[in-house]
mmCIF file of C-alpha atoms and ligand atoms in Angstrom:
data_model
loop_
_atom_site.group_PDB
_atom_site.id
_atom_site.type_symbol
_atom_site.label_atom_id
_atom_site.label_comp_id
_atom_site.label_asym_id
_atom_site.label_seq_id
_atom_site.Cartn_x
_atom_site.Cartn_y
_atom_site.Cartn_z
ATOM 1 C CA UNK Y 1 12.937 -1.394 -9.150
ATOM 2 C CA UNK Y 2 10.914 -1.160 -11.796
ATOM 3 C CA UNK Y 3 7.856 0.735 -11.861
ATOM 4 C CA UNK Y 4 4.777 -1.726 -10.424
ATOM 5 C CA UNK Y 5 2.031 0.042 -12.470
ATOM 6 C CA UNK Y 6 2.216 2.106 -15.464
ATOM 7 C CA UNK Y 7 -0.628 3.624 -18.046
ATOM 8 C CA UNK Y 8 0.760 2.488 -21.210
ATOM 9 C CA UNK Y 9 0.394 4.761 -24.988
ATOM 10 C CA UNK Y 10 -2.579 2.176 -26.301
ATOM 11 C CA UNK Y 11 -4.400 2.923 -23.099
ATOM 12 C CA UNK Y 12 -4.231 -0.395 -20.689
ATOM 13 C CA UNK Y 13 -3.311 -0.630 -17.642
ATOM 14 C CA UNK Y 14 0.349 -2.682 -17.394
ATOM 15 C CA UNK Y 15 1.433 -3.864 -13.383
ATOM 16 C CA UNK Y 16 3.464 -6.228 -11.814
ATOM 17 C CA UNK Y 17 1.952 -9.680 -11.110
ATOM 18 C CA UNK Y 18 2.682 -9.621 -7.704
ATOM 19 C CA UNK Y 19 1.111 -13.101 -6.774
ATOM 20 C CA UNK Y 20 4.314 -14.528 -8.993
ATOM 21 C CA UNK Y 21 7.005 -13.250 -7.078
ATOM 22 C CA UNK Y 22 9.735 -14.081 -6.261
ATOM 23 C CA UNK Y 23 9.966 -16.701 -9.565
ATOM 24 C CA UNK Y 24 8.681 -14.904 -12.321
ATOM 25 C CA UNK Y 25 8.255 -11.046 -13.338
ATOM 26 C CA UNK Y 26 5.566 -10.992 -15.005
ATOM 27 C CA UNK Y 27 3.438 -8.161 -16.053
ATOM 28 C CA UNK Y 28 -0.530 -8.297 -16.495
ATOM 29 C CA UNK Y 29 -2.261 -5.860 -19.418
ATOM 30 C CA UNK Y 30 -5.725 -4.882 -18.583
ATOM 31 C CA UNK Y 31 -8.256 -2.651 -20.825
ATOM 32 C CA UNK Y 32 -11.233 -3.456 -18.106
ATOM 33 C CA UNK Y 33 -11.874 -1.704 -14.681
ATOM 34 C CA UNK Y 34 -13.438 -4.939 -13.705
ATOM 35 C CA UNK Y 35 -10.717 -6.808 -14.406
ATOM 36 C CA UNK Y 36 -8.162 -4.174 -12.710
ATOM 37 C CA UNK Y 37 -10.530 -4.623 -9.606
ATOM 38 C CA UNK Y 38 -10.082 -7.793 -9.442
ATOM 39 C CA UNK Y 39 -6.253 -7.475 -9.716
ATOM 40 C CA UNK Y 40 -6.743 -5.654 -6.670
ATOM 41 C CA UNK Y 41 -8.928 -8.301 -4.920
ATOM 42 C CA UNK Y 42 -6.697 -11.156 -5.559
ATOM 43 C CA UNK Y 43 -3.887 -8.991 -4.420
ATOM 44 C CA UNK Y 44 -2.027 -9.301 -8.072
ATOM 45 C CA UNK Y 45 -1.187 -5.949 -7.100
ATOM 46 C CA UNK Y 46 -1.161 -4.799 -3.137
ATOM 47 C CA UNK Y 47 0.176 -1.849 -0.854
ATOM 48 C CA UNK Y 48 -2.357 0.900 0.210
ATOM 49 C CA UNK Y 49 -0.546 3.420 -2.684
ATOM 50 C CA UNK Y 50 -0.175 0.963 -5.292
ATOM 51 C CA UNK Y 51 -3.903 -0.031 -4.701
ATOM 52 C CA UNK Y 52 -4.790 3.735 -4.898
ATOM 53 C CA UNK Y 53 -3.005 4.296 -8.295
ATOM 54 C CA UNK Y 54 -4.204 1.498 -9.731
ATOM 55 C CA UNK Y 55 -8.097 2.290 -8.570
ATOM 56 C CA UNK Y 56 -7.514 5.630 -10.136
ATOM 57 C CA UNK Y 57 -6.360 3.717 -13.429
ATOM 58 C CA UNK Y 58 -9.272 1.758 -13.102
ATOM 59 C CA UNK Y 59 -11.541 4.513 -13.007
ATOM 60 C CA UNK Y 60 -9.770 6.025 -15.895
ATOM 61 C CA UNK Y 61 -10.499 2.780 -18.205
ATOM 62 C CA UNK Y 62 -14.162 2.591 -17.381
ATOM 63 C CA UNK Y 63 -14.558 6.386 -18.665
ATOM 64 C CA UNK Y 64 -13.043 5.460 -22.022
ATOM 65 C CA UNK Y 65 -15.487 2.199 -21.718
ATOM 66 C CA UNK Y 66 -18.618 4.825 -21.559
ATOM 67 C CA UNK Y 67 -17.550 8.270 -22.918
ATOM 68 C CA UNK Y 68 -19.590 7.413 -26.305
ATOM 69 C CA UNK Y 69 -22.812 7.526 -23.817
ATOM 70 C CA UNK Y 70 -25.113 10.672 -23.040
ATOM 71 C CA UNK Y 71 -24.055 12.371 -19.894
ATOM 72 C CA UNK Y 72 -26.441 10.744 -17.145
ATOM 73 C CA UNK Y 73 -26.060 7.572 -18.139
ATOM 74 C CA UNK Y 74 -22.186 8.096 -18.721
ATOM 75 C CA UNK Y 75 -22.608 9.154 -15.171
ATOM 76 C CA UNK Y 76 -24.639 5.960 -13.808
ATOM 77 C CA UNK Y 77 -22.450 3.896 -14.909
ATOM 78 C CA UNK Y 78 -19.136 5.110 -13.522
ATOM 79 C CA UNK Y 79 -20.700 5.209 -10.242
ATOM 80 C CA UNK Y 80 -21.232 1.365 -10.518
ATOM 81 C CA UNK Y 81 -17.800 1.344 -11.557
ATOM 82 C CA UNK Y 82 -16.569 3.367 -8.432
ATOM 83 C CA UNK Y 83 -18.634 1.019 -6.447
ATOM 84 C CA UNK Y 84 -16.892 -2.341 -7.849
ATOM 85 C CA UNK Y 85 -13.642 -0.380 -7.335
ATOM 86 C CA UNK Y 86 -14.503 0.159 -3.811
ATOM 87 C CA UNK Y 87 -15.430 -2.818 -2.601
ATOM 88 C CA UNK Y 88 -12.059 -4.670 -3.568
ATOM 89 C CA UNK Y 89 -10.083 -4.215 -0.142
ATOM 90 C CA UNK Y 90 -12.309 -1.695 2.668
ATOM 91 C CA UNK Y 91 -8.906 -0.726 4.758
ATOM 92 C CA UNK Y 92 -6.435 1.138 2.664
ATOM 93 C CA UNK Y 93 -7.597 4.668 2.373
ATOM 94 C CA UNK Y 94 -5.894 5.598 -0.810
ATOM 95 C CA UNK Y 95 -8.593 3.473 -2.937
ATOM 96 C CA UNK Y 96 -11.282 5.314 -1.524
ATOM 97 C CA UNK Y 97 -8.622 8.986 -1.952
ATOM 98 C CA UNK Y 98 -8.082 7.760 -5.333
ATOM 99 C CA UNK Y 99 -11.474 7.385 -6.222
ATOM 100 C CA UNK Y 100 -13.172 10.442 -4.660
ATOM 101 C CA UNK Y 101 -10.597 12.215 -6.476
ATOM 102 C CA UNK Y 102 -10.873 11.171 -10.050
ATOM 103 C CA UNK Y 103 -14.745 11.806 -8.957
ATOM 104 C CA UNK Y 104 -14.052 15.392 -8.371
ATOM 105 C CA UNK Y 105 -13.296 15.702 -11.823
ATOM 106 C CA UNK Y 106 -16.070 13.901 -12.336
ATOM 107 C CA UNK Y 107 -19.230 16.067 -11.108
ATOM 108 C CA UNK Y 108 -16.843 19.012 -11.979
ATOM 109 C CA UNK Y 109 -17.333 19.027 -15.823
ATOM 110 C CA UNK Y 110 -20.377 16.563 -16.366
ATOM 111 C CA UNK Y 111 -20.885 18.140 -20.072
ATOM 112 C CA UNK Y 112 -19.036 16.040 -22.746
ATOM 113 C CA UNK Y 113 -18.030 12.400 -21.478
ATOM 114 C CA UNK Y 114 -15.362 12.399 -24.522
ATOM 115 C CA UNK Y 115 -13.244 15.153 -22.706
ATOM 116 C CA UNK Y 116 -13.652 14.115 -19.440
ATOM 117 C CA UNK Y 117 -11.728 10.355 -20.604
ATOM 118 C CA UNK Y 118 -8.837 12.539 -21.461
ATOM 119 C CA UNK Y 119 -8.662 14.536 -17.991
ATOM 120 C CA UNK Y 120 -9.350 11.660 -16.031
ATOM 121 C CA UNK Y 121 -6.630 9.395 -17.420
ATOM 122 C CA UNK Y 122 -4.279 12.250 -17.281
ATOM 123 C CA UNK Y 123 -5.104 12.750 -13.888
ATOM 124 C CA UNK Y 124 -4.843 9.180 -13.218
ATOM 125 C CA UNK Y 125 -0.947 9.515 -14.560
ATOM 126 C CA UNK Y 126 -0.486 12.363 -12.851
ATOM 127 C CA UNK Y 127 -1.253 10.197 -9.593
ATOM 128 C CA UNK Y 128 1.373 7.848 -10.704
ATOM 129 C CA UNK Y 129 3.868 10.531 -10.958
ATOM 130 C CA UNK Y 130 2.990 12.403 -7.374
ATOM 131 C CA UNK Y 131 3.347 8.824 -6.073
ATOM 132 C CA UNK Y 132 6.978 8.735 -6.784
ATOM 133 C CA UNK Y 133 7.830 11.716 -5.890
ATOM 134 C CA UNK Y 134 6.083 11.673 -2.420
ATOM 135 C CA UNK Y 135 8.008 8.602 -1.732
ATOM 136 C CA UNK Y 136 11.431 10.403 -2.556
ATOM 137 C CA UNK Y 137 10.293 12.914 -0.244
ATOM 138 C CA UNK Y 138 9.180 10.563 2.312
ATOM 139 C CA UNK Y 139 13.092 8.646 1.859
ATOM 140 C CA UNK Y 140 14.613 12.361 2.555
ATOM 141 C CA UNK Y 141 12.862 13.257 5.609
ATOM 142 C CA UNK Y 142 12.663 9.360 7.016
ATOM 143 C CA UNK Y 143 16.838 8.792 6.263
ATOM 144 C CA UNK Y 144 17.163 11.663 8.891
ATOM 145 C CA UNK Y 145 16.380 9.022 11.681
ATOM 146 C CA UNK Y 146 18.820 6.247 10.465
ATOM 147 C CA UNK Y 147 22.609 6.261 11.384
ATOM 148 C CA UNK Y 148 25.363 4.690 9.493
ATOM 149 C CA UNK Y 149 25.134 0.972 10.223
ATOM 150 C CA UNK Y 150 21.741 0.609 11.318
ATOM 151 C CA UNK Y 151 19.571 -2.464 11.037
ATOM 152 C CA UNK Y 152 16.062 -2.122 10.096
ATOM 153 C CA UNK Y 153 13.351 -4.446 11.061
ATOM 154 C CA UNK Y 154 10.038 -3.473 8.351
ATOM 155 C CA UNK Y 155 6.831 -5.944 8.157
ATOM 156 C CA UNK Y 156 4.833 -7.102 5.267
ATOM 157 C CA UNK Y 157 5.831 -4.804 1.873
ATOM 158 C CA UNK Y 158 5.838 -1.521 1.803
ATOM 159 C CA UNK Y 159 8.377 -1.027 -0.767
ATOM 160 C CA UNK Y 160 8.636 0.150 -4.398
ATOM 161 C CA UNK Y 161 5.725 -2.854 -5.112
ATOM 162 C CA UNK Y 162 3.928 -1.452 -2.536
ATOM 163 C CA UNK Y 163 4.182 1.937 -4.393
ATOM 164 C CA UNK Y 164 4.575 2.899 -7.589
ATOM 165 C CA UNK Y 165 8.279 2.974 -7.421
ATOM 166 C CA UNK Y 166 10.380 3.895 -4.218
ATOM 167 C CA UNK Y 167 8.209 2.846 -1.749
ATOM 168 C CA UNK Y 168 7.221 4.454 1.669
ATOM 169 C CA UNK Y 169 8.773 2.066 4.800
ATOM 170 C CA UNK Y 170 11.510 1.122 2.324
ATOM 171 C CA UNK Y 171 11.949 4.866 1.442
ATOM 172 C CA UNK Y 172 14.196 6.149 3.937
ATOM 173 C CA UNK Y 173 16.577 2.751 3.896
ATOM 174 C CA UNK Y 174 16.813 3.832 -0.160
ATOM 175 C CA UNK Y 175 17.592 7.551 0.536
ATOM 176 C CA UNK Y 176 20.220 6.970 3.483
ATOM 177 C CA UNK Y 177 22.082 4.628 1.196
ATOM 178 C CA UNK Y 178 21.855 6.596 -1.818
ATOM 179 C CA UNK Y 179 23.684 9.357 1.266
ATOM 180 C CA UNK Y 180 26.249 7.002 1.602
ATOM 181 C CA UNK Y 181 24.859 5.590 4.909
ATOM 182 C CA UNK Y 182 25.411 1.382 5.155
ATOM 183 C CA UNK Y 183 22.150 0.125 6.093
ATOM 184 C CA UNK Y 184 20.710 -3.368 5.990
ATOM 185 C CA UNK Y 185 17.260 -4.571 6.464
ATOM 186 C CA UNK Y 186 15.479 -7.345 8.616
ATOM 187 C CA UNK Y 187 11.836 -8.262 6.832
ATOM 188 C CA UNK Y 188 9.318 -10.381 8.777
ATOM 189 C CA UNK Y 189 8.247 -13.072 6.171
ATOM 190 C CA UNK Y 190 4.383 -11.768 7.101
ATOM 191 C CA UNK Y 191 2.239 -14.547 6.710
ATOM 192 C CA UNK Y 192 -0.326 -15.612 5.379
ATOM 193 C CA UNK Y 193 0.652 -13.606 2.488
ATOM 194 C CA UNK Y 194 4.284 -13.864 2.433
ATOM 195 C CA UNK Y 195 4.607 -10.449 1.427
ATOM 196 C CA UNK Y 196 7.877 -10.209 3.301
ATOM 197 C CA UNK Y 197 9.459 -12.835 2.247
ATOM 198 C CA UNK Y 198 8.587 -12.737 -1.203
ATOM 199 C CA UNK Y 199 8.245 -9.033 -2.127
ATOM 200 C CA UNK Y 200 10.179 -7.286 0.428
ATOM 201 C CA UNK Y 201 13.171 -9.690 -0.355
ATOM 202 C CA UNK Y 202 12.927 -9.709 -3.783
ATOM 203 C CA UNK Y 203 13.094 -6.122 -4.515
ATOM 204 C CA UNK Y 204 15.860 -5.555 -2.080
ATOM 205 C CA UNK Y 205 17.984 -7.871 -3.283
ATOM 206 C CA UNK Y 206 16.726 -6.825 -7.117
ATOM 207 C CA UNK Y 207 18.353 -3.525 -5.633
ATOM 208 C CA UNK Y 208 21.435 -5.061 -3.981
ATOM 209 C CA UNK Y 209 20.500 -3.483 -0.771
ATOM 210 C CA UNK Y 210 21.723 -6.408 2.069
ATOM 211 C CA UNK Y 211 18.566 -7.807 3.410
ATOM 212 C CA UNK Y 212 17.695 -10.792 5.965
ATOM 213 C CA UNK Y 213 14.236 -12.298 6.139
ATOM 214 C CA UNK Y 214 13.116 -13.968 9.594
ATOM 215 C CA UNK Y 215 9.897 -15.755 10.749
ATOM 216 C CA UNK Y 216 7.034 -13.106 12.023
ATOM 217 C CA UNK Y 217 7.817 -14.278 15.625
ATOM 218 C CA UNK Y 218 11.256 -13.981 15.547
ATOM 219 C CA UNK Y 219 11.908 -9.863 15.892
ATOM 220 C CA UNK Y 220 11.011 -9.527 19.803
ATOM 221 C CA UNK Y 221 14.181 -11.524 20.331
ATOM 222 C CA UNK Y 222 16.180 -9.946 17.763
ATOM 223 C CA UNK Y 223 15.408 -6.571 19.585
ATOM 224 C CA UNK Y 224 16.538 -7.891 23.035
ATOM 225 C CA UNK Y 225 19.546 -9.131 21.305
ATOM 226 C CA UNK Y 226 20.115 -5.970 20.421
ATOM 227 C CA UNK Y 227 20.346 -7.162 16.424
ATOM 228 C CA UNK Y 228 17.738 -3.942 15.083
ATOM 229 C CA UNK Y 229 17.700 -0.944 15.824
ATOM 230 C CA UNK Y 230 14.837 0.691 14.054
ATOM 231 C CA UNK Y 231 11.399 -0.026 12.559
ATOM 232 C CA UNK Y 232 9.782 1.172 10.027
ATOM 233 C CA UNK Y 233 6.514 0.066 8.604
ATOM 234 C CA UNK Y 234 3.878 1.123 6.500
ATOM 235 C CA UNK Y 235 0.463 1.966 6.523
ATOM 236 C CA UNK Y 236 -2.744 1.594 4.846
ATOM 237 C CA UNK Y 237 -4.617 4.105 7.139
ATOM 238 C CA UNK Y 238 -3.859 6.303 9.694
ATOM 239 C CA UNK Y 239 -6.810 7.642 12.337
ATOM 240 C CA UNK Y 240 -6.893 10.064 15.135
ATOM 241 C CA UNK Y 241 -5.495 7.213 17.398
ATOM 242 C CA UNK Y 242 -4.203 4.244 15.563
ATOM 243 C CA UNK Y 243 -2.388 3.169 12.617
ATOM 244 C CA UNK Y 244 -3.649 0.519 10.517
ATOM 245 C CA UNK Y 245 -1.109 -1.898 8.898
ATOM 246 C CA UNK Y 246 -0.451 -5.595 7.846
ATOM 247 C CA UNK Y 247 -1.378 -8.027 10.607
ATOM 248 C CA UNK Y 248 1.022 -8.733 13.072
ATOM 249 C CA UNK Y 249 2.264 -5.089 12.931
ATOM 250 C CA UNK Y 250 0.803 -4.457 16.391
ATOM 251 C CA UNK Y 251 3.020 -7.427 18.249
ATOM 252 C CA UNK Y 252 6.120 -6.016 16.187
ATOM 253 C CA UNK Y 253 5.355 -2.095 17.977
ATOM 254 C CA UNK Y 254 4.778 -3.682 21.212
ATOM 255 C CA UNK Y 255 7.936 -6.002 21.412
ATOM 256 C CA UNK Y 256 9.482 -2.285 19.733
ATOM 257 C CA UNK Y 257 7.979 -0.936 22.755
ATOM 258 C CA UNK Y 258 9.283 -3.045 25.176
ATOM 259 C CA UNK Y 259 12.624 -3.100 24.321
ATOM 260 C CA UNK Y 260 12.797 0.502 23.370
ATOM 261 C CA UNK Y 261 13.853 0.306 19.753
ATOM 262 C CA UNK Y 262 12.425 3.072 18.028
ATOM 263 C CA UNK Y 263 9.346 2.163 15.479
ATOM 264 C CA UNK Y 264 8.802 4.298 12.842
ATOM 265 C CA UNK Y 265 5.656 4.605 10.470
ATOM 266 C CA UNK Y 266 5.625 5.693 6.693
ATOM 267 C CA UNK Y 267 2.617 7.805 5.665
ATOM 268 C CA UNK Y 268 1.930 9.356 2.397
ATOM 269 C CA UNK Y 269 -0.815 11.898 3.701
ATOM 270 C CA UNK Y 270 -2.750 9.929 1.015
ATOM 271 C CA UNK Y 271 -3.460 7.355 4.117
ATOM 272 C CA UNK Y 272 -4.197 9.617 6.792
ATOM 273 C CA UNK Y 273 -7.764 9.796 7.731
ATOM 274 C CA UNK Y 274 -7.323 11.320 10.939
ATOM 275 C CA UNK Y 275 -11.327 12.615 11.066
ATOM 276 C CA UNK Y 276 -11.972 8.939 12.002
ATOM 277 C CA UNK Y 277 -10.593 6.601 15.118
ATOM 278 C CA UNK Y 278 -9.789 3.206 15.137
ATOM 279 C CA UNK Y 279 -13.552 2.315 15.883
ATOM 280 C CA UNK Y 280 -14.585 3.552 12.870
ATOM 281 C CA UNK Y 281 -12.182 1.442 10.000
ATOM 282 C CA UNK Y 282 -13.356 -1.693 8.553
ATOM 283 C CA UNK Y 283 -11.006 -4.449 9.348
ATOM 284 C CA UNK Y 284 -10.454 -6.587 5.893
ATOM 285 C CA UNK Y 285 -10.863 -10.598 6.380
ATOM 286 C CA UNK Y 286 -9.815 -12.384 3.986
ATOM 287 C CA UNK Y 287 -10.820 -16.012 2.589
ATOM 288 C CA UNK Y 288 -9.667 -18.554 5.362
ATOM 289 C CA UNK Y 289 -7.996 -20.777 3.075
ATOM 290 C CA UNK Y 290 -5.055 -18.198 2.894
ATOM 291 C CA UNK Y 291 -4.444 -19.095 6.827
ATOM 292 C CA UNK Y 292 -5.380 -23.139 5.834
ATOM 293 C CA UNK Y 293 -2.964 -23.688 3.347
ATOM 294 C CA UNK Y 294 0.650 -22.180 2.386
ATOM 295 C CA UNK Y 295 0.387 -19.711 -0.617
ATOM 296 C CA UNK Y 296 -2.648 -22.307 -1.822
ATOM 297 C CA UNK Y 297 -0.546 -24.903 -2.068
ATOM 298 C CA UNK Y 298 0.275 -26.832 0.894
ATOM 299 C CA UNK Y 299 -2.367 -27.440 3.487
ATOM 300 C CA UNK Y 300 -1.336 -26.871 6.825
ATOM 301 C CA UNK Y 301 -3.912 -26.696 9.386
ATOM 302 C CA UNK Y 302 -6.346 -30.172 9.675
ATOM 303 C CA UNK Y 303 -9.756 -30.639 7.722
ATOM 304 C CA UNK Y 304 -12.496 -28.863 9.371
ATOM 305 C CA UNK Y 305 -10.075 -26.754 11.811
ATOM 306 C CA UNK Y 306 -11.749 -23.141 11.102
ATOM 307 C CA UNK Y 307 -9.147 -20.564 10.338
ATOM 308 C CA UNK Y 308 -9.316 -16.747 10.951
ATOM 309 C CA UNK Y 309 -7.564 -14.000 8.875
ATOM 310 C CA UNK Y 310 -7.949 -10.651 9.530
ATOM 311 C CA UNK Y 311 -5.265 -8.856 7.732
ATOM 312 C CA UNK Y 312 -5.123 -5.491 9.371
ATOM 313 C CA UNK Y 313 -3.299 -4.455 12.638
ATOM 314 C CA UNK Y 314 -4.358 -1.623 14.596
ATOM 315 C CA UNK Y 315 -1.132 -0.230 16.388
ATOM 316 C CA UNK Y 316 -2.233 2.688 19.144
ATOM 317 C CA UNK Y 317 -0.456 5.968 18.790
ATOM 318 C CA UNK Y 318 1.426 5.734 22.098
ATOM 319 C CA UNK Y 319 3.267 2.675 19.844
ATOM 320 C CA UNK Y 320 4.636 5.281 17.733
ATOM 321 C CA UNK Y 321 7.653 6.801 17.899
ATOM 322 C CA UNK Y 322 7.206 8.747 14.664
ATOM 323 C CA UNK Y 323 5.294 9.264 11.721
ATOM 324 C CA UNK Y 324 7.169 9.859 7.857
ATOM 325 C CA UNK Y 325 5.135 11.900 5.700
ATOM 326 C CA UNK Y 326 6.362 13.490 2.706
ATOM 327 C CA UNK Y 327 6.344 16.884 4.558
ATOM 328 C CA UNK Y 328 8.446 15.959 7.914
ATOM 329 C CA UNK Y 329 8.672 13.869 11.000
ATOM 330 C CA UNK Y 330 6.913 14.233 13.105
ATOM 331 C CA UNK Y 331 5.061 12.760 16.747
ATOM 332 C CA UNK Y 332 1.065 11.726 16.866
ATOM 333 C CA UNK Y 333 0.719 14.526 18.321
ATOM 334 C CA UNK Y 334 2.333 16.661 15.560
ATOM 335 C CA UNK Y 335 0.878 14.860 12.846
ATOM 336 C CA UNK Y 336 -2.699 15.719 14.481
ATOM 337 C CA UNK Y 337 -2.097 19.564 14.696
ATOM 338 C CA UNK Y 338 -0.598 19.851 11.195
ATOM 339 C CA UNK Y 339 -3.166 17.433 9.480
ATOM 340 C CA UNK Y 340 -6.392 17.297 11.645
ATOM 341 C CA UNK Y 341 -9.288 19.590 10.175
HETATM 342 O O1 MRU Q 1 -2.309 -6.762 2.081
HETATM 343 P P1 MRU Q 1 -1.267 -5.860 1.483
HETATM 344 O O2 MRU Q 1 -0.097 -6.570 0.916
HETATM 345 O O3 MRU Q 1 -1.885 -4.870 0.503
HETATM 346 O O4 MRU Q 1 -0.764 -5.020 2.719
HETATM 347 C C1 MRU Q 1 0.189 -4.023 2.511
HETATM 348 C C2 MRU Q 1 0.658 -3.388 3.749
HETATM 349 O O5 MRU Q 1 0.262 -3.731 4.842
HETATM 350 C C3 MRU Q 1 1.615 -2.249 3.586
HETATM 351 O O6 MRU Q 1 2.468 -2.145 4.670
HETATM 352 C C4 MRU Q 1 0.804 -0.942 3.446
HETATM 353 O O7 MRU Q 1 -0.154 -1.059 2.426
HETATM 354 C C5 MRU Q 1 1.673 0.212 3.148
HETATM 355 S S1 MRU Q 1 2.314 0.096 1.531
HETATM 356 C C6 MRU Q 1 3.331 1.400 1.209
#
């Protein structure tokens, strides 16, 4: 796939316009972090790394908005644009990772705004870059797990769009073909958002990699079937006890559970928050009218029928078989002695 976000030479910020998919590619060109937080609001693009990069590209245009102004004020205002940036989506910890890091750089060299532009959109293109390579990492250590002829069920997208190429859940399918391994995939279509169906199926196929897409309630009998024989999702946060990812994540690890099919999770350790627990996260709702009406197109549910939609799952550790980061595999348990400070 192609990349989903890029920092282009005349300084804008180029993604995917992920709300078109599947039936156009289309690419959006923004010069204005409001405008690239809104992107993120309205989900143009979406995926907790994705998000991240493109907060830290965000951050990157508002300093070439102010670096003409005297350092305080330069200051002032790119903590009202960290704070416009922040409120977009409150669950995926990579916007807030991607923030408090280009802030580092920030408070570290608060002399001449002109300068700090330059570092900060380097850095932000540096993030880019790690991205990609901590999803290739993630693909090694996660294609360990899957045997020739596998079929694996993933939720939502947590692919190359998801990312800025690669992916994290789609990682390890990616690197166990590219070992010669024949995999194929099973993607819940993931209402309300369709990411699934739209996303998850469009860059697989874009990638020729054999892919099946099935209604969300569909994999529980699939697994006793014995038709997949992995999960792996992805994540937008991960806590001392829980991971957080797309609704509907939590029924998938239970019916995983229940029928003892292994289910997997993809972390870049830019999600894992692991000095919080699952009390502490901030569950995003999202306008109802996503659950009211199909893609905002066709209503579905009657006139004055309230709708809920939380779009976060919380999925308990003893779900997990596994975590993926780009360092190893490794248990709950694991992942809290190597990562918890
Ligand atoms: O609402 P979305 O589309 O941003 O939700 C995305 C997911 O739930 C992904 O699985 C998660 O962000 C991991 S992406 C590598």
């Amino acid at each position: 796939m192609i990349p989903s976000i890029e920092w282009t030479h005349d300084n804008k910020v180029k993604m995917i316009d992920q709300t078109l998919l599947p039936h156009k590619l289309e690419f959006l060109e923004l010069e204005d972090y409001r405008d690239v937080a809104k992107s993120i609001k309205v989900m143009n693009i979406r995926g907790a790394p994705a998000i991240g990069v493109a907060a830290a590209m965000g951050m990157a245009l508002a300093t070439i908005e102010y670096r003409t102004l005297p350092k305080e004020e330069f200051l002032k205002r790119m903590e009202e644009a960290a704070d416009v940036i922040r409120s977009t989506r409150p669950t995926a910890s990579n916007l807030f990772w991607a923030v408090n890091r280009i802030w580092e750089i920030l408070s570290s060299f608060p002399d001449n705004p002109s300068n700090i532009s330059e570092l900060v959109v380097e850095e932000a293109k540096l993030m880019a870059q790690e991205d990609v390579n901590v999803n290739k990492n993630i693909g090694k250590n996660g294609a360990t797990l899957l045997e020739d002829g596998d079929v694996v069920l993933t939720h939502c997208n947590a692919g190359s769009l998801a990312t800025v190429q690669y992916g994290t859940a789609l990682a390890p399918i990616r690197s166990a073909i590219e070992g010669g391994k024949k995999i194929s995939v099973i993607a819940d279509e993931t209402r309300p958002r369709l990411q699934g169906a739209r996303l998850t199926a469009y860059e697989l196929q874009y990638d020729k990699i054999p892919v099946k897409v099935i209604s969300d309630t569909s994999s529980g009998l699939l697994m006793r079937l014995g038709k997949i024989n992995k999960v792996i999702v992805g994540t937008d946060r991960v806590t001392s006890d829980a991971v957080f990812n797309k609704i509907g994540t939590y029924l998938v690890a239970l019916a995983a559970y229940d029928n003892e099919v292994p289910f997997y999770v993809a972390a870049p350790t830019s999600t894992l928050s692991l000095q919080e627990t699952a009390d502490d996260v901030t569950i995003e709702q999202r306008d109802s009218s996503e659950v009211k009406n199909v893609l905002g197109k066709v209503q579905i549910v009657p006139d004055g029928v309230e709708c809920l939609n939380y779009a976060f799952d919380i999925t308990p550790f003893r779900l997990v078989s596994a975590i993926i980061t780009e360092d190893g595999v490794f248990t709950p348990e694991e992942l809290l002695k190597k990562y918890k400070r």
